[in-house]
Amino acid sequence: MNAASATDRTDAPSAPSYPTDEELLARVLEPYKPHCKYLKSAETTAAGGLAAARCAFTIAESCYIDDTGHLNSVEANIAYNQMMYYLVAKSVKEGLLTGFEDWTLDDFWRHQLPDILIARLASHFRRPVDPRAFTGELEFRSVTRRAPGGGSPFLHARTAFRYQDAHGGRCDGEASLAFVNIP
């Protein structure tokens, strides 16, 4: 990085940051079985109508298989769900994310399980990630309202995520979401 770009970065206004909302996190994780509540904390940021989160996870024991010693695709997906649900809930609460300006937290709770769909998910495991202590990041890259062929409107979101651990473990991916049955 050259000196000019370093200066540009420090002069740029920083995005507002929101620490973990413990009450909100507990409510977001209510639908999960006690041994499947992997998300421990989430710091949220937002800029330009998009939002992101930096999260900490712990998976003490797999919810479905003997210990593999590494984060597997099923639990990476569960961690993604928890990270995404929290980020959307926090965004609704704070008015951070484009497309959700008219939502209340009651709207989010009503839609959380039946109407938020992972339409596509791709994970790329670069190096094994220790499931007992790892971090994750999620960012919304776009949110658009669609009504294909005059059908029921829905919100389509493109997201990117990554996981890493203290030992160089790394996984990254992309997911597309559909928020259906919206007004």
PDB file of C-alpha atoms in Angstrom:
ATOM      1  CA  MET A   1       0.000   0.000   0.000  1.00  0.00           C
ATOM      2  CA  ASN A   2       1.394   3.406  -0.863  1.00  0.00           C
ATOM      3  CA  ALA A   3       1.333   6.407   1.469  1.00  0.00           C
ATOM      4  CA  ALA A   4      -1.514   8.122  -0.390  1.00  0.00           C
ATOM      5  CA  SER A   5      -3.859   5.152  -0.034  1.00  0.00           C
ATOM      6  CA  ALA A   6      -3.007   4.819   3.668  1.00  0.00           C
ATOM      7  CA  THR A   7      -3.919   8.470   4.124  1.00  0.00           C
ATOM      8  CA  ASP A   8      -7.147   8.024   2.152  1.00  0.00           C
ATOM      9  CA  ARG A   9      -8.236   5.177   4.402  1.00  0.00           C
ATOM     10  CA  THR A  10      -7.676   7.090   7.641  1.00  0.00           C
ATOM     11  CA  ASP A  11      -9.418  10.200   6.304  1.00  0.00           C
ATOM     12  CA  ALA A  12     -12.501   8.246   5.210  1.00  0.00           C
ATOM     13  CA  PRO A  13     -15.386   8.348   7.675  1.00  0.00           C
ATOM     14  CA  SER A  14     -15.782   5.037   9.434  1.00  0.00           C
ATOM     15  CA  ALA A  15     -19.048   3.134   9.263  1.00  0.00           C
ATOM     16  CA  PRO A  16     -21.081   3.068  12.465  1.00  0.00           C
ATOM     17  CA  SER A  17     -20.389  -0.029  14.520  1.00  0.00           C
ATOM     18  CA  TYR A  18     -22.819  -1.842  16.801  1.00  0.00           C
ATOM     19  CA  PRO A  19     -21.545  -4.287  19.427  1.00  0.00           C
ATOM     20  CA  THR A  20     -23.338  -7.555  20.153  1.00  0.00           C
ATOM     21  CA  ASP A  21     -26.901  -7.006  21.299  1.00  0.00           C
ATOM     22  CA  GLU A  22     -27.143  -9.894  23.783  1.00  0.00           C
ATOM     23  CA  GLU A  23     -30.947  -9.793  24.060  1.00  0.00           C
ATOM     24  CA  LEU A  24     -31.371  -9.749  20.296  1.00  0.00           C
ATOM     25  CA  LEU A  25     -28.820 -12.552  19.847  1.00  0.00           C
ATOM     26  CA  ALA A  26     -30.637 -14.754  22.372  1.00  0.00           C
ATOM     27  CA  ARG A  27     -33.960 -14.167  20.599  1.00  0.00           C
ATOM     28  CA  VAL A  28     -32.471 -14.837  17.136  1.00  0.00           C
ATOM     29  CA  LEU A  29     -31.078 -18.163  18.388  1.00  0.00           C
ATOM     30  CA  GLU A  30     -34.310 -19.270  20.140  1.00  0.00           C
ATOM     31  CA  PRO A  31     -35.368 -21.631  17.307  1.00  0.00           C
ATOM     32  CA  TYR A  32     -32.111 -23.618  17.593  1.00  0.00           C
ATOM     33  CA  LYS A  33     -31.579 -26.646  19.814  1.00  0.00           C
ATOM     34  CA  PRO A  34     -29.358 -25.740  22.821  1.00  0.00           C
ATOM     35  CA  HIS A  35     -26.339 -27.652  21.444  1.00  0.00           C
ATOM     36  CA  CYS A  36     -26.701 -25.916  18.045  1.00  0.00           C
ATOM     37  CA  LYS A  37     -26.347 -22.306  19.178  1.00  0.00           C
ATOM     38  CA  TYR A  38     -22.924 -21.653  17.646  1.00  0.00           C
ATOM     39  CA  LEU A  39     -22.946 -17.848  17.312  1.00  0.00           C
ATOM     40  CA  LYS A  40     -21.458 -16.201  20.421  1.00  0.00           C
ATOM     41  CA  SER A  41     -21.018 -12.557  19.385  1.00  0.00           C
ATOM     42  CA  ALA A  42     -21.538 -10.282  16.400  1.00  0.00           C
ATOM     43  CA  GLU A  43     -20.343  -6.754  15.721  1.00  0.00           C
ATOM     44  CA  THR A  44     -22.393  -5.077  13.002  1.00  0.00           C
ATOM     45  CA  THR A  45     -21.398  -2.264  10.641  1.00  0.00           C
ATOM     46  CA  ALA A  46     -23.303  -0.528   7.863  1.00  0.00           C
ATOM     47  CA  ALA A  47     -22.645   1.862   5.021  1.00  0.00           C
ATOM     48  CA  GLY A  48     -24.566   2.866   1.927  1.00  0.00           C
ATOM     49  CA  GLY A  49     -27.639   0.770   2.740  1.00  0.00           C
ATOM     50  CA  LEU A  50     -25.648  -2.449   3.122  1.00  0.00           C
ATOM     51  CA  ALA A  51     -24.602  -4.185   6.323  1.00  0.00           C
ATOM     52  CA  ALA A  52     -21.875  -6.543   7.522  1.00  0.00           C
ATOM     53  CA  ALA A  53     -21.051  -8.496  10.673  1.00  0.00           C
ATOM     54  CA  ARG A  54     -17.916  -9.878  12.327  1.00  0.00           C
ATOM     55  CA  CYS A  55     -18.800 -12.841  14.486  1.00  0.00           C
ATOM     56  CA  ALA A  56     -17.301 -15.355  16.910  1.00  0.00           C
ATOM     57  CA  PHE A  57     -18.389 -18.992  16.946  1.00  0.00           C
ATOM     58  CA  THR A  58     -17.867 -22.066  19.075  1.00  0.00           C
ATOM     59  CA  ILE A  59     -18.995 -25.544  18.094  1.00  0.00           C
ATOM     60  CA  ALA A  60     -18.195 -27.699  21.109  1.00  0.00           C
ATOM     61  CA  GLU A  61     -19.736 -30.806  19.558  1.00  0.00           C
ATOM     62  CA  SER A  62     -21.212 -31.555  16.160  1.00  0.00           C
ATOM     63  CA  CYS A  63     -24.991 -31.680  16.151  1.00  0.00           C
ATOM     64  CA  TYR A  64     -25.145 -34.691  13.824  1.00  0.00           C
ATOM     65  CA  ILE A  65     -21.830 -36.543  13.366  1.00  0.00           C
ATOM     66  CA  ASP A  66     -18.825 -37.770  15.296  1.00  0.00           C
ATOM     67  CA  ASP A  67     -16.026 -35.236  15.676  1.00  0.00           C
ATOM     68  CA  THR A  68     -14.330 -34.601  12.329  1.00  0.00           C
ATOM     69  CA  GLY A  69     -11.816 -32.186  13.843  1.00  0.00           C
ATOM     70  CA  HIS A  70     -12.732 -29.441  11.380  1.00  0.00           C
ATOM     71  CA  LEU A  71     -15.654 -27.240  10.399  1.00  0.00           C
ATOM     72  CA  ASN A  72     -17.761 -29.167   7.908  1.00  0.00           C
ATOM     73  CA  SER A  73     -20.208 -27.906   5.299  1.00  0.00           C
ATOM     74  CA  VAL A  74     -23.340 -28.646   7.340  1.00  0.00           C
ATOM     75  CA  GLU A  75     -22.141 -26.648  10.322  1.00  0.00           C
ATOM     76  CA  ALA A  76     -20.739 -23.919   8.080  1.00  0.00           C
ATOM     77  CA  ASN A  77     -24.289 -23.575   6.736  1.00  0.00           C
ATOM     78  CA  ILE A  78     -25.794 -23.480  10.258  1.00  0.00           C
ATOM     79  CA  ALA A  79     -23.232 -20.836  11.278  1.00  0.00           C
ATOM     80  CA  TYR A  80     -24.135 -18.861   8.135  1.00  0.00           C
ATOM     81  CA  ASN A  81     -27.839 -19.012   9.044  1.00  0.00           C
ATOM     82  CA  GLN A  82     -27.218 -17.747  12.555  1.00  0.00           C
ATOM     83  CA  MET A  83     -24.906 -14.970  11.357  1.00  0.00           C
ATOM     84  CA  MET A  84     -27.389 -13.927   8.648  1.00  0.00           C
ATOM     85  CA  TYR A  85     -30.447 -13.998  10.930  1.00  0.00           C
ATOM     86  CA  TYR A  86     -28.641 -11.860  13.498  1.00  0.00           C
ATOM     87  CA  LEU A  87     -27.401  -9.386  10.885  1.00  0.00           C
ATOM     88  CA  VAL A  88     -30.864  -8.974   9.365  1.00  0.00           C
ATOM     89  CA  ALA A  89     -32.495  -8.612  12.812  1.00  0.00           C
ATOM     90  CA  LYS A  90     -29.915  -6.032  13.914  1.00  0.00           C
ATOM     91  CA  SER A  91     -30.288  -4.211  10.591  1.00  0.00           C
ATOM     92  CA  VAL A  92     -34.058  -4.075  11.026  1.00  0.00           C
ATOM     93  CA  LYS A  93     -33.704  -2.836  14.604  1.00  0.00           C
ATOM     94  CA  GLU A  94     -31.220  -0.087  13.645  1.00  0.00           C
ATOM     95  CA  GLY A  95     -32.575   0.729  10.143  1.00  0.00           C
ATOM     96  CA  LEU A  96     -29.335  -0.276   8.399  1.00  0.00           C
ATOM     97  CA  LEU A  97     -30.178  -2.425   5.377  1.00  0.00           C
ATOM     98  CA  THR A  98     -31.786  -1.383   2.103  1.00  0.00           C
ATOM     99  CA  GLY A  99     -35.076  -3.160   1.427  1.00  0.00           C
ATOM    100  CA  PHE A 100     -35.984  -3.536   5.103  1.00  0.00           C
ATOM    101  CA  GLU A 101     -36.787   0.105   5.884  1.00  0.00           C
ATOM    102  CA  ASP A 102     -40.447  -0.660   6.618  1.00  0.00           C
ATOM    103  CA  TRP A 103     -39.810  -3.824   8.652  1.00  0.00           C
ATOM    104  CA  THR A 104     -40.207  -3.959  12.411  1.00  0.00           C
ATOM    105  CA  LEU A 105     -38.665  -6.597  14.646  1.00  0.00           C
ATOM    106  CA  ASP A 106     -42.131  -8.200  14.820  1.00  0.00           C
ATOM    107  CA  ASP A 107     -41.976  -8.528  11.018  1.00  0.00           C
ATOM    108  CA  PHE A 108     -38.566 -10.169  11.290  1.00  0.00           C
ATOM    109  CA  TRP A 109     -39.729 -12.679  13.938  1.00  0.00           C
ATOM    110  CA  ARG A 110     -42.753 -13.553  11.779  1.00  0.00           C
ATOM    111  CA  HIS A 111     -40.599 -14.098   8.660  1.00  0.00           C
ATOM    112  CA  GLN A 112     -37.450 -15.587  10.262  1.00  0.00           C
ATOM    113  CA  LEU A 113     -38.132 -19.282   9.738  1.00  0.00           C
ATOM    114  CA  PRO A 114     -40.800 -19.634   7.043  1.00  0.00           C
ATOM    115  CA  ASP A 115     -39.904 -16.804   4.648  1.00  0.00           C
ATOM    116  CA  ILE A 116     -36.128 -16.357   4.576  1.00  0.00           C
ATOM    117  CA  LEU A 117     -34.698 -18.852   2.102  1.00  0.00           C
ATOM    118  CA  ILE A 118     -31.155 -19.652   1.078  1.00  0.00           C
ATOM    119  CA  ALA A 119     -31.633 -19.857  -2.671  1.00  0.00           C
ATOM    120  CA  ARG A 120     -27.999 -20.744  -3.403  1.00  0.00           C
ATOM    121  CA  LEU A 121     -24.974 -21.373  -1.213  1.00  0.00           C
ATOM    122  CA  ALA A 122     -21.408 -22.159  -2.227  1.00  0.00           C
ATOM    123  CA  SER A 123     -18.604 -22.785   0.266  1.00  0.00           C
ATOM    124  CA  HIS A 124     -14.913 -23.059  -0.556  1.00  0.00           C
ATOM    125  CA  PHE A 125     -12.809 -24.699   2.151  1.00  0.00           C
ATOM    126  CA  ARG A 126      -9.216 -23.510   1.668  1.00  0.00           C
ATOM    127  CA  ARG A 127      -7.742 -24.945   4.898  1.00  0.00           C
ATOM    128  CA  PRO A 128      -9.473 -26.829   7.736  1.00  0.00           C
ATOM    129  CA  VAL A 129     -11.141 -24.509  10.261  1.00  0.00           C
ATOM    130  CA  ASP A 130     -11.135 -25.414  13.960  1.00  0.00           C
ATOM    131  CA  PRO A 131     -14.838 -25.530  14.932  1.00  0.00           C
ATOM    132  CA  ARG A 132     -14.102 -24.972  18.625  1.00  0.00           C
ATOM    133  CA  ALA A 133     -13.014 -21.363  18.105  1.00  0.00           C
ATOM    134  CA  PHE A 134     -13.391 -19.509  14.823  1.00  0.00           C
ATOM    135  CA  THR A 135     -14.576 -16.198  13.477  1.00  0.00           C
ATOM    136  CA  GLY A 136     -16.902 -15.387  10.644  1.00  0.00           C
ATOM    137  CA  GLU A 137     -17.725 -12.393   8.527  1.00  0.00           C
ATOM    138  CA  LEU A 138     -20.830 -11.786   6.485  1.00  0.00           C
ATOM    139  CA  GLU A 139     -21.590  -8.915   4.176  1.00  0.00           C
ATOM    140  CA  PHE A 140     -24.674  -8.056   2.199  1.00  0.00           C
ATOM    141  CA  ARG A 141     -23.517  -7.030  -1.263  1.00  0.00           C
ATOM    142  CA  SER A 142     -26.921  -6.145  -2.696  1.00  0.00           C
ATOM    143  CA  VAL A 143     -30.617  -6.248  -1.869  1.00  0.00           C
ATOM    144  CA  THR A 144     -33.172  -5.816  -4.651  1.00  0.00           C
ATOM    145  CA  ARG A 145     -36.933  -6.094  -4.784  1.00  0.00           C
ATOM    146  CA  ARG A 146     -38.176  -8.439  -7.509  1.00  0.00           C
ATOM    147  CA  ALA A 147     -41.562  -9.504  -8.838  1.00  0.00           C
ATOM    148  CA  PRO A 148     -40.804 -11.921 -11.685  1.00  0.00           C
ATOM    149  CA  GLY A 149     -43.532 -12.104 -14.300  1.00  0.00           C
ATOM    150  CA  GLY A 150     -45.814  -9.968 -12.181  1.00  0.00           C
ATOM    151  CA  GLY A 151     -45.750 -12.605  -9.436  1.00  0.00           C
ATOM    152  CA  SER A 152     -45.460 -12.079  -5.714  1.00  0.00           C
ATOM    153  CA  PRO A 153     -42.720  -9.629  -4.794  1.00  0.00           C
ATOM    154  CA  PHE A 154     -39.684 -10.784  -2.859  1.00  0.00           C
ATOM    155  CA  LEU A 155     -36.344  -9.388  -1.778  1.00  0.00           C
ATOM    156  CA  HIS A 156     -33.266 -10.942  -3.357  1.00  0.00           C
ATOM    157  CA  ALA A 157     -29.967 -10.520  -1.529  1.00  0.00           C
ATOM    158  CA  ARG A 158     -26.437 -11.396  -2.558  1.00  0.00           C
ATOM    159  CA  THR A 159     -24.062 -12.087   0.320  1.00  0.00           C
ATOM    160  CA  ALA A 160     -20.465 -13.146   0.849  1.00  0.00           C
ATOM    161  CA  PHE A 161     -19.055 -14.847   3.919  1.00  0.00           C
ATOM    162  CA  ARG A 162     -15.775 -16.164   5.299  1.00  0.00           C
ATOM    163  CA  TYR A 163     -14.620 -18.176   8.286  1.00  0.00           C
ATOM    164  CA  GLN A 164     -11.135 -18.382   9.775  1.00  0.00           C
ATOM    165  CA  ASP A 165      -9.359 -19.599  12.880  1.00  0.00           C
ATOM    166  CA  ALA A 166      -6.158 -18.725  14.735  1.00  0.00           C
ATOM    167  CA  HIS A 167      -4.239 -21.491  12.924  1.00  0.00           C
ATOM    168  CA  GLY A 168      -4.750 -20.312   9.346  1.00  0.00           C
ATOM    169  CA  GLY A 169      -7.942 -22.271   8.702  1.00  0.00           C
ATOM    170  CA  ARG A 170     -10.059 -20.643   6.054  1.00  0.00           C
ATOM    171  CA  CYS A 171     -13.369 -21.047   4.291  1.00  0.00           C
ATOM    172  CA  ASP A 172     -15.195 -18.530   2.147  1.00  0.00           C
ATOM    173  CA  GLY A 173     -18.319 -18.495   0.066  1.00  0.00           C
ATOM    174  CA  GLU A 174     -21.313 -16.752  -1.369  1.00  0.00           C
ATOM    175  CA  ALA A 175     -25.025 -17.127  -0.799  1.00  0.00           C
ATOM    176  CA  SER A 176     -28.136 -15.740  -2.434  1.00  0.00           C
ATOM    177  CA  LEU A 177     -31.186 -15.201  -0.263  1.00  0.00           C
ATOM    178  CA  ALA A 178     -34.864 -14.832  -1.037  1.00  0.00           C
ATOM    179  CA  PHE A 179     -37.147 -13.058   1.443  1.00  0.00           C
ATOM    180  CA  VAL A 180     -40.617 -14.197   0.343  1.00  0.00           C
ATOM    181  CA  ASN A 181     -44.195 -13.394   1.412  1.00  0.00           C
ATOM    182  CA  ILE A 182     -43.340  -9.751   1.961  1.00  0.00           C
ATOM    183  CA  PRO A 183     -45.793  -6.869   1.511  1.00  0.00           C
TER     184      PRO A 183
END
